Coordinates of C-alpha atoms in Angstrom, one line a residue:
M1 CA -150.9 145.4 203.5
D2 CA -151.6 145.2 199.8
S3 CA -150.6 141.6 198.9
N4 CA -151.4 142.1 195.2
V5 CA -147.8 142.3 194.2
T6 CA -145.4 140.6 191.9
G7 CA -146.1 136.9 191.5
L8 CA -149.7 136.9 192.7
K9 CA -151.0 138.0 189.3
L10 CA -149.7 134.8 187.8
M11 CA -151.6 132.5 190.2
D12 CA -155.0 131.0 189.8
I13 CA -157.8 132.5 191.9
E14 CA -157.6 129.8 194.6
Q15 CA -153.9 130.1 195.1
K16 CA -154.2 133.8 195.3
R17 CA -156.9 133.6 197.9
N18 CA -154.8 131.2 200.0
V19 CA -151.8 133.6 199.9
E20 CA -153.9 136.6 200.7
A21 CA -155.5 134.8 203.6
S22 CA -152.1 133.7 204.9
V23 CA -150.8 137.3 204.7
R24 CA -153.8 138.6 206.6
R25 CA -153.2 136.0 209.4
I26 CA -149.5 136.9 209.5
F27 CA -150.1 140.6 209.9
Q28 CA -152.8 140.0 212.5
H29 CA -150.1 138.3 214.6
F30 CA -147.6 141.1 213.9
S31 CA -150.2 143.8 214.9
K32 CA -150.8 142.0 218.2
G33 CA -147.0 141.8 218.9
E34 CA -147.0 138.0 218.3
F35 CA -143.8 138.2 216.2
A36 CA -142.6 134.7 216.8
E37 CA -145.8 133.2 215.5
G38 CA -146.0 135.7 212.7
L39 CA -142.5 134.8 211.7
S40 CA -143.2 131.1 211.8
Q41 CA -146.2 131.5 209.5
S42 CA -144.2 133.8 207.2
L43 CA -141.5 131.1 206.9
E44 CA -144.1 128.6 206.0
L45 CA -145.6 130.9 203.3
H46 CA -142.1 131.5 202.0
R47 CA -141.4 127.8 201.8
K48 CA -144.5 127.3 199.6
S49 CA -144.0 130.5 197.5
P50 CA -140.4 131.7 197.7
G51 CA -140.7 133.8 194.5
L52 CA -143.4 136.1 195.9
A53 CA -142.4 139.6 197.0
I54 CA -145.0 139.5 199.8
S55 CA -143.6 136.2 201.2
N56 CA -140.1 137.6 201.3
Y57 CA -141.4 140.8 202.9
C58 CA -143.3 138.9 205.6
V59 CA -140.2 136.9 206.5
G60 CA -138.0 140.1 206.5
H61 CA -140.5 142.0 208.6
G62 CA -140.8 139.1 211.1
L63 CA -137.0 138.7 211.4
A64 CA -136.5 142.5 211.9
S65 CA -139.3 142.5 214.5
T66 CA -137.4 139.8 216.5
N67 CA -134.1 141.7 216.2
K68 CA -132.6 139.4 213.6
L69 CA -131.7 142.4 211.5
H70 CA -128.9 141.0 209.3
E71 CA -131.0 138.0 208.5
A72 CA -133.9 140.2 207.6
L73 CA -131.9 142.2 205.1
G74 CA -131.7 139.5 202.4
F75 CA -135.4 138.8 202.4
L76 CA -136.3 142.5 202.3
K77 CA -133.9 143.1 199.5
T78 CA -135.5 140.3 197.5
A79 CA -138.9 141.8 198.2
V80 CA -137.9 145.2 196.9
E81 CA -136.2 143.7 193.9
L82 CA -139.4 141.8 193.0
D83 CA -141.6 144.8 193.7
S84 CA -139.4 147.9 193.3
R85 CA -142.3 150.4 193.5
N86 CA -143.8 149.2 196.7
A87 CA -143.3 152.1 199.1
E88 CA -144.1 150.1 202.2
F89 CA -141.5 147.5 201.3
L90 CA -138.9 150.2 200.7
V91 CA -139.6 151.9 204.0
R92 CA -139.1 148.6 206.0
Y93 CA -136.0 147.8 204.0
G94 CA -134.7 151.3 204.6
R95 CA -135.3 151.1 208.3
V96 CA -133.4 147.9 208.7
L97 CA -130.5 149.3 206.6
L98 CA -130.5 152.2 209.1
D99 CA -130.6 149.9 212.1
V100 CA -127.5 148.0 210.9
G101 CA -125.6 151.2 210.1
R102 CA -125.8 151.3 206.3
I103 CA -126.9 154.9 206.4
R104 CA -126.3 155.9 202.8
E105 CA -128.3 153.0 201.4
A106 CA -131.0 153.6 204.0
E107 CA -131.5 157.2 202.9
E108 CA -131.7 156.2 199.3
K109 CA -134.5 153.7 199.9
L110 CA -136.4 155.9 202.2
L111 CA -136.3 158.9 199.9
L112 CA -137.5 156.6 197.0
A113 CA -140.4 155.4 199.1
Y114 CA -141.4 159.0 199.9
E115 CA -141.1 159.9 196.2
I116 CA -143.4 157.0 195.2
N117 CA -146.0 157.7 197.9
P118 CA -145.6 161.0 199.7
H119 CA -149.0 160.6 201.3
M120 CA -148.2 157.4 203.2
P121 CA -147.5 158.7 206.8
I122 CA -145.0 155.9 207.5
G123 CA -142.7 157.3 204.8
P124 CA -142.0 160.8 206.1
W125 CA -142.2 159.5 209.6
T126 CA -139.4 156.9 208.9
L127 CA -137.4 159.6 207.1
G128 CA -137.8 161.8 210.2
V129 CA -136.6 158.9 212.4
Y130 CA -133.7 158.3 210.0
Y131 CA -132.5 161.9 210.2
A132 CA -133.0 162.0 213.9
S133 CA -131.0 158.8 214.3
I134 CA -128.0 160.3 212.5
D135 CA -128.4 163.5 214.6
R136 CA -129.7 165.6 211.7
F137 CA -132.7 166.9 213.7
D138 CA -133.0 170.0 211.6
R139 CA -134.0 167.9 208.7
A140 CA -136.1 165.5 210.8
I141 CA -138.4 168.3 211.9
G142 CA -139.9 168.9 208.5
Y143 CA -140.7 165.2 208.0
F144 CA -142.3 164.9 211.4
Q145 CA -144.4 168.0 210.6
K146 CA -145.6 166.3 207.4
V147 CA -146.8 163.3 209.4
L148 CA -148.6 165.6 211.9
N149 CA -150.3 167.3 208.9
S150 CA -151.7 163.9 207.8
Q151 CA -154.8 162.1 208.8
I152 CA -153.5 159.7 211.3
P153 CA -154.8 157.8 214.4
E154 CA -154.5 159.7 217.7
H155 CA -152.0 157.2 219.2
V156 CA -149.8 157.6 216.1
R157 CA -150.1 161.4 216.4
E158 CA -149.0 161.3 220.0
T159 CA -145.8 159.4 219.1
A160 CA -145.1 161.6 216.1
T161 CA -145.6 164.7 218.2
F162 CA -143.1 163.4 220.8
D163 CA -140.6 162.8 218.0
W164 CA -141.2 166.3 216.6
L165 CA -140.9 168.0 220.0
R166 CA -137.7 166.1 220.7
A167 CA -136.2 167.3 217.4
L168 CA -137.1 170.9 218.4
I169 CA -135.2 170.5 221.7
E170 CA -132.2 168.8 220.0
T171 CA -131.9 171.8 217.7
G172 CA -132.0 174.3 220.6
Q173 CA -135.5 175.6 219.9
F174 CA -136.4 175.4 223.6
A175 CA -139.0 178.2 223.7
E176 CA -141.0 176.8 220.8
A177 CA -140.7 173.3 222.2
E178 CA -142.0 174.5 225.6
A179 CA -144.9 176.4 224.2
S180 CA -145.9 173.4 222.0
L181 CA -145.5 171.1 225.0
R182 CA -147.8 173.2 227.2
K183 CA -150.4 173.4 224.4
R184 CA -150.3 169.7 223.8
L185 CA -150.6 169.0 227.5
T186 CA -154.0 170.6 227.5
E187 CA -155.1 168.4 224.6
S188 CA -153.5 165.0 225.1
G189 CA -154.8 162.2 227.2
N190 CA -151.3 160.9 227.6
S191 CA -149.4 163.5 229.6
A192 CA -146.4 161.4 230.8
P193 CA -144.1 161.6 227.7
L194 CA -144.9 165.3 227.4
L195 CA -144.1 166.0 231.0
Y196 CA -140.8 164.2 230.6
L197 CA -139.8 166.4 227.7
L198 CA -141.1 169.5 229.5
G199 CA -138.8 168.7 232.4
S200 CA -135.8 168.8 230.1
V201 CA -136.5 172.4 228.9
S202 CA -138.2 174.0 231.9
D203 CA -137.8 174.0 235.6
I204 CA -140.9 172.5 237.3
G205 CA -141.2 174.2 240.7
I206 CA -142.6 172.3 243.7
G207 CA -146.3 173.2 244.1
S208 CA -146.6 174.6 240.6
P209 CA -149.4 173.4 238.3
D210 CA -146.8 171.4 236.3
F211 CA -145.7 169.7 239.5
Q212 CA -149.3 168.9 240.4
R213 CA -149.8 167.4 237.0
L214 CA -146.6 165.4 237.5
E215 CA -147.8 164.1 240.8
A216 CA -151.1 163.1 239.3
E217 CA -149.4 161.1 236.6
L218 CA -147.2 159.3 239.1
A219 CA -150.3 158.4 241.1
R220 CA -151.8 156.5 238.2
K221 CA -151.7 152.8 238.8
D222 CA -151.7 152.0 235.1
L223 CA -148.7 154.2 234.2
P224 CA -146.2 152.1 232.2
L225 CA -142.9 151.4 234.0
R226 CA -140.8 153.3 231.5
E227 CA -142.9 156.4 231.7
R228 CA -143.0 156.1 235.5
S229 CA -139.3 155.9 235.6
Q230 CA -138.9 159.0 233.4
L231 CA -141.3 161.1 235.5
M232 CA -139.5 160.1 238.7
L233 CA -136.4 161.5 237.2
V234 CA -138.2 164.8 236.4
K235 CA -139.5 164.9 240.0
A236 CA -136.1 164.1 241.3
K237 CA -134.6 167.0 239.4
T238 CA -137.2 169.3 240.9
L239 CA -136.3 168.0 244.4
G240 CA -132.6 168.5 243.7
Q241 CA -133.2 172.1 242.6
S242 CA -135.0 172.8 245.8
G243 CA -132.0 171.5 247.8
A244 CA -133.5 168.2 248.9
R245 CA -130.5 166.1 247.7
D246 CA -131.2 163.0 249.8
A247 CA -134.8 162.8 248.5
E248 CA -133.5 163.4 244.9
Y249 CA -131.0 160.6 245.2
A250 CA -133.5 158.2 246.7
L251 CA -136.1 158.9 244.0
I252 CA -133.5 158.4 241.2
A253 CA -132.3 155.2 242.7
E254 CA -136.0 154.0 242.9
S255 CA -136.5 155.0 239.2
K256 CA -133.5 153.0 238.1
K257 CA -134.8 149.9 239.9
L258 CA -138.0 150.0 238.0
G259 CA -136.2 149.1 234.8
G260 CA -134.8 146.0 236.4
A261 CA -131.5 146.3 234.5
K262 CA -128.4 145.0 236.3
F263 CA -125.1 145.4 234.5
N264 CA -123.0 142.3 233.9
V265 CA -119.7 143.4 235.3
E266 CA -118.2 140.0 235.0
G267 CA -119.0 139.9 231.3
F268 CA -117.5 143.3 230.8
A269 CA -114.3 142.2 232.7
S270 CA -114.1 139.1 230.5
R271 CA -114.5 141.3 227.3
V272 CA -111.7 143.6 228.5
A273 CA -109.4 140.6 229.2
D274 CA -110.1 139.3 225.7
I275 CA -109.3 142.6 224.0
T276 CA -106.1 143.2 225.9
S277 CA -105.0 139.6 225.2
A278 CA -105.8 139.9 221.4
M279 CA -104.5 143.4 220.9
S280 CA -100.8 143.3 221.9
A281 CA -98.3 145.9 220.6
E282 CA -97.0 143.2 218.3
T283 CA -100.4 142.3 217.0
L284 CA -101.3 145.9 216.3
S285 CA -98.0 146.4 214.5
R286 CA -98.8 143.5 212.2
L287 CA -102.4 144.6 211.6
R288 CA -101.3 148.2 210.8
S289 CA -98.6 147.0 208.4
K290 CA -101.0 144.7 206.5
Y291 CA -104.3 146.6 206.6
G292 CA -103.5 150.2 207.5
G293 CA -103.2 151.7 204.1
S294 CA -106.1 154.2 204.5
E295 CA -105.1 157.8 204.4
F296 CA -108.4 158.9 206.0
K297 CA -107.9 161.0 209.1
P298 CA -111.0 160.8 211.3
I299 CA -111.1 162.0 214.9
Y300 CA -112.5 159.6 217.5
V301 CA -113.7 161.0 220.8
V302 CA -113.9 158.2 223.3
G303 CA -114.4 157.7 227.1
L304 CA -117.2 157.0 229.5
P305 CA -120.5 158.6 228.7
R306 CA -121.0 161.9 230.5
S307 CA -117.2 162.5 230.7
G308 CA -117.2 165.5 228.3
T309 CA -117.4 163.7 225.0
T310 CA -120.3 165.9 223.7
L311 CA -118.6 169.1 224.7
T312 CA -115.4 168.0 223.1
E313 CA -117.1 167.2 219.8
K314 CA -118.9 170.6 219.9
I315 CA -115.5 172.4 220.5
L316 CA -113.9 170.5 217.6
A317 CA -116.9 170.9 215.3
S318 CA -116.8 174.7 215.9
H319 CA -113.6 174.7 213.8
S320 CA -114.1 175.6 210.1
Q321 CA -112.4 172.4 208.9
V322 CA -114.2 169.9 211.2
G323 CA -117.6 168.3 211.0
G324 CA -119.3 166.4 213.9
A325 CA -120.9 163.1 212.7
G326 CA -122.4 162.3 216.1
E327 CA -122.3 158.9 217.8
L328 CA -121.7 156.3 215.1
A329 CA -121.8 152.5 215.4
L330 CA -119.6 152.0 212.4
I331 CA -116.4 150.8 214.1
G332 CA -118.3 148.4 216.3
G333 CA -120.1 147.1 213.3
L334 CA -116.9 146.5 211.5
G335 CA -115.6 144.5 214.4
R336 CA -118.8 142.4 214.4
N337 CA -118.6 141.8 210.7
I338 CA -115.0 140.6 210.9
L339 CA -115.5 138.3 213.9
A340 CA -118.8 136.8 212.5
K341 CA -119.6 135.5 216.0
R342 CA -116.0 134.2 216.7
P343 CA -114.5 135.2 220.1
F344 CA -112.4 138.4 220.2
V345 CA -109.3 136.4 221.1
E346 CA -109.4 135.1 217.5
F347 CA -109.6 138.5 216.0
E348 CA -106.4 138.4 214.0
A349 CA -107.3 135.0 212.6
A350 CA -110.8 136.3 211.8
I351 CA -109.3 139.1 209.8
G352 CA -107.1 136.7 207.9
S353 CA -110.1 134.6 206.9
T354 CA -112.0 137.6 205.6
P355 CA -111.6 138.2 201.9
R356 CA -109.4 141.2 201.3
S357 CA -111.8 142.7 198.9
T358 CA -114.6 142.5 201.4
L359 CA -112.5 144.0 204.2
D360 CA -111.4 146.8 202.0
E361 CA -115.0 147.5 201.1
W362 CA -116.0 147.6 204.8
I363 CA -113.1 150.0 205.6
A364 CA -113.9 152.3 202.7
G365 CA -117.5 152.2 203.6
I366 CA -116.8 153.8 207.0
E367 CA -115.0 156.7 205.3
E368 CA -117.8 157.1 202.8
D369 CA -120.4 157.1 205.5
M370 CA -118.6 159.7 207.6
R371 CA -118.0 162.0 204.6
F372 CA -121.6 161.5 203.6
L373 CA -122.6 162.9 207.1
C374 CA -120.2 165.8 207.0
P375 CA -119.8 166.8 203.3
G376 CA -117.0 169.3 202.5
K377 CA -115.2 168.9 205.9
A378 CA -111.6 167.9 205.9
R379 CA -111.8 166.3 209.4
I380 CA -114.8 164.4 210.8
V381 CA -115.5 163.5 214.4
D382 CA -117.2 160.3 215.7
K383 CA -117.9 160.8 219.3
M384 CA -119.3 157.3 220.2
P385 CA -118.0 157.1 223.8
H386 CA -117.7 153.3 223.9
N387 CA -115.3 153.3 221.0
F388 CA -112.8 153.1 223.8
L389 CA -113.4 149.4 223.3
H390 CA -112.3 149.6 219.7
V391 CA -109.2 151.8 219.8
G392 CA -107.1 148.9 218.5
L393 CA -109.5 148.4 215.5
I394 CA -109.4 152.1 214.7
K395 CA -105.6 152.4 214.7
S396 CA -105.2 149.2 212.8
F397 CA -107.4 150.3 209.8
F398 CA -107.1 154.1 210.1
P399 CA -103.5 154.6 211.4
Q400 CA -103.8 158.4 210.8
A401 CA -106.9 158.7 213.0
K402 CA -106.7 160.8 216.1
I403 CA -107.9 159.4 219.4
I404 CA -109.2 161.9 222.0
H405 CA -109.8 160.3 225.4
C406 CA -112.1 162.2 227.6
F407 CA -112.2 161.6 231.4
R408 CA -113.3 163.5 234.5
H409 CA -113.4 162.9 238.3
P410 CA -115.1 159.5 238.5
A411 CA -117.5 160.5 241.3
D412 CA -118.8 163.4 239.1
N413 CA -118.9 161.1 236.1
C414 CA -121.0 158.6 238.1
L415 CA -123.3 161.3 239.4
S416 CA -123.9 162.6 235.9
G417 CA -124.7 159.2 234.5
F418 CA -126.8 158.3 237.5
K419 CA -129.1 161.3 237.0
A420 CA -129.5 160.8 233.2
A421 CA -132.0 158.6 231.5
L422 CA -129.6 156.3 229.7
K423 CA -130.1 153.0 228.0
D424 CA -129.9 149.7 230.0
S425 CA -126.4 149.1 228.5
H426 CA -125.2 152.0 230.7
S427 CA -126.7 150.6 233.9
Y428 CA -123.3 150.5 235.5
F429 CA -124.1 154.1 236.5
D430 CA -127.1 153.0 238.5
D431 CA -125.2 151.9 241.5
P432 CA -121.9 153.5 242.8
E433 CA -120.6 150.1 243.9
I434 CA -121.0 148.6 240.4
F435 CA -119.6 151.8 238.9
V436 CA -116.4 151.4 241.0
E437 CA -115.9 147.9 239.7
Y438 CA -116.8 148.9 236.1
F439 CA -114.4 151.8 236.2
S440 CA -111.5 149.5 237.3
H441 CA -111.9 147.4 234.1
Y442 CA -112.4 150.4 231.9
R443 CA -109.3 151.9 233.4
R444 CA -107.3 148.7 232.8
L445 CA -108.3 148.7 229.1
M446 CA -107.4 152.4 228.6
A447 CA -104.1 151.8 230.3
H448 CA -103.5 149.0 227.8
W449 CA -104.2 151.3 224.9
Y450 CA -101.9 154.0 226.2
G451 CA -99.2 151.3 226.7
V452 CA -99.4 149.8 223.2
L453 CA -100.0 153.1 221.4
P454 CA -97.6 155.5 223.1
G455 CA -98.2 159.1 222.1
E456 CA -101.2 158.3 219.9
I457 CA -104.0 159.1 222.4
F458 CA -104.7 162.6 223.6
P459 CA -105.7 162.5 227.3
L460 CA -108.4 165.2 227.8
C461 CA -109.2 166.0 231.4
Y462 CA -112.6 167.6 231.7
E463 CA -111.7 169.7 234.8
D464 CA -108.6 171.0 233.0
M465 CA -110.5 171.9 229.9
V466 CA -113.3 173.9 231.6
T467 CA -111.0 175.7 234.0
N468 CA -108.3 176.6 231.4
P469 CA -110.1 176.2 228.1
R470 CA -107.7 178.3 225.9
A471 CA -104.6 176.4 226.8
V472 CA -106.2 172.9 226.7
I473 CA -108.2 173.5 223.6
G474 CA -105.0 174.8 221.9
K475 CA -103.2 171.6 222.7
L476 CA -106.2 169.6 221.5
L477 CA -106.3 171.3 218.2
S478 CA -102.6 171.0 217.7
F479 CA -102.8 167.2 218.4
C480 CA -105.4 167.0 215.7
G481 CA -103.2 169.0 213.2
L482 CA -105.6 172.0 213.2
D483 CA -104.7 175.7 213.5
W484 CA -106.2 177.7 216.3
E485 CA -109.6 179.2 215.7
E486 CA -111.3 181.5 218.3
A487 CA -114.7 179.9 217.6
C488 CA -113.6 176.8 219.4
L489 CA -113.8 178.7 222.7
S490 CA -117.6 179.3 222.1
P491 CA -119.0 175.9 221.2
E492 CA -122.5 177.0 222.5
E493 CA -122.7 179.2 219.3
N494 CA -122.3 176.1 217.2
T495 CA -125.9 175.4 216.1
S496 CA -125.2 171.8 215.0
R497 CA -127.2 168.9 216.4
I498 CA -126.3 167.2 219.6
G499 CA -128.4 164.1 219.9
T500 CA -127.5 162.9 223.4
A501 CA -128.6 163.3 226.9
S502 CA -126.1 166.2 227.1
V503 CA -128.2 168.5 224.9
I504 CA -128.9 171.2 227.4
Q505 CA -125.4 171.3 228.9
A506 CA -123.7 171.3 225.5
R507 CA -125.7 174.4 224.5
S508 CA -124.2 176.4 227.5
P509 CA -120.9 178.2 227.4
I510 CA -117.9 176.3 228.7
N511 CA -118.1 176.4 232.5
S512 CA -117.0 174.5 235.6
N513 CA -120.4 174.4 237.4
S514 CA -120.5 170.6 237.6
I515 CA -117.1 170.1 239.1
G516 CA -117.4 168.6 242.6
G517 CA -121.2 168.2 242.3
W518 CA -121.0 164.7 243.9
K519 CA -120.1 166.4 247.2
K520 CA -123.7 167.8 247.5
Y521 CA -125.0 164.2 248.0
G522 CA -123.4 163.4 251.3
D523 CA -121.8 159.9 251.3
A524 CA -123.7 158.7 248.2
F525 CA -120.7 158.9 245.9
K526 CA -118.0 158.8 248.5
L527 CA -117.2 155.2 247.7
V528 CA -116.3 156.2 244.1
D529 CA -114.1 159.1 245.3
E530 CA -112.3 156.9 247.8
A531 CA -111.6 154.2 245.1
W532 CA -110.6 156.4 242.2
G533 CA -110.8 160.1 243.1
G534 CA -107.1 160.4 243.7
N535 CA -106.0 158.4 240.7
Y536 CA -108.2 158.9 237.7
R537 CA -106.0 160.8 235.3
F538 CA -104.5 159.3 232.2
P539 CA -102.0 158.0 231.2
P540 CA -102.0 156.0 234.5
Q541 CA -99.0 155.8 236.8
E542 CA -96.8 152.8 236.4
G543 CA -97.7 149.6 238.2
P544 CA -100.8 147.5 238.5
E545 CA -101.9 149.1 241.7
A546 CA -102.4 152.4 239.7
I547 CA -104.6 150.6 237.2
G548 CA -106.9 148.5 239.3

């Protein structure tokens, strides 16, 4: 870290030495992962020298490293204002802007950093991460390649290689990815991440050299838990392909336990109760009347993960007038900004206390970000599945938005999520008993939205869509106000990015291969079928017993 930045030049030699020594100590803590201590010393430095770019940068870096992103922004902004040509400051600021969803500003800062210092590896690497995070893997590839062409430490090269290979896979370049993976496996001392990626693009047969390498990695006592869990999923996939379903299920279950994540069903139930209480039909009518002036017509694809949301976006984005923006956190971010840590039951009051100019700026920013991601497209799709929590927000601020609700047989949905390497926030998939309970609360919330927004949600059943695609897709397009286009029947020919765990499936033609897959696993998912298999379609039947 170069601490010879704005403000230091005006100090006497002793003051300058003290600041530089403090900065060295701070970054020694950061480099060791001692972020709390580094932040504490950064705050002390800032108290003594608030006008220094480096003191603001240290505080911002420390806050961001302890996940206090919104607090970090102010300090990093000040650091950049005081030293506008510091590429490292710009990269850190750009990364935090990205992490809080301010994607247009993030790109501006990251591109400026790269322009100032194109030879600093962290610049193109962060740009690659930026484009990957907004599912523009085609653009990310070039920046990752620039990093790999630089003189960088081997551990950095391993991580950058993984990012580059993942980008190849996300863009459908499976053959090149597999060839590069196999080459890298002969060179790298850390095979686990590479084997995990290889398992996503290639079948690893039992007894094959790849399988033997996989077993050797799993036998390592020093293998990190995350990598062990990922490799167990790869091995489980191999076992399943050989027909050993019981062994596959047991190994997946074991891999999930390694992470230690246990979903808080009670917390989710409480959240659903707050939302349904705060978002009555009358409240929504008032909100739309007062705040629903936007003429923007986005399309939101919602539902449980692994319910067909990615395929639905690919189908829609195959239409000439539609762009797929991927999974965006914009609506959830808007809700957090409005609430400002108040409980959701106070949502209407929180909106009322938000300055109208600020609210209008936030709402306009969502449209600008989506248009930024899909320039020239009349309609833009956000397929963040968990926007099912925010249907009321969407229809309050964007009354002309179209809501597509994807669902499938719950046992197949649970199986698909169970087999995937998802974030801990989706750990309700890890145990069928927990999933049954989660599904009941999810279904209650969706029943609420169908009730207070009659005719404004399109129920899209996965089984119907893949068995009768022409008829169902025709109705889907009509609901969205789009004319029929034959290309929507062949979403696998749409070469756009995917960016989710569904990457391989979504590059296959529409098919019904996964229907009833849960039945191959004996009684493992029978509990889910017995609870909801006969009553999972939407809108739900009348009566609380039909909802859960």
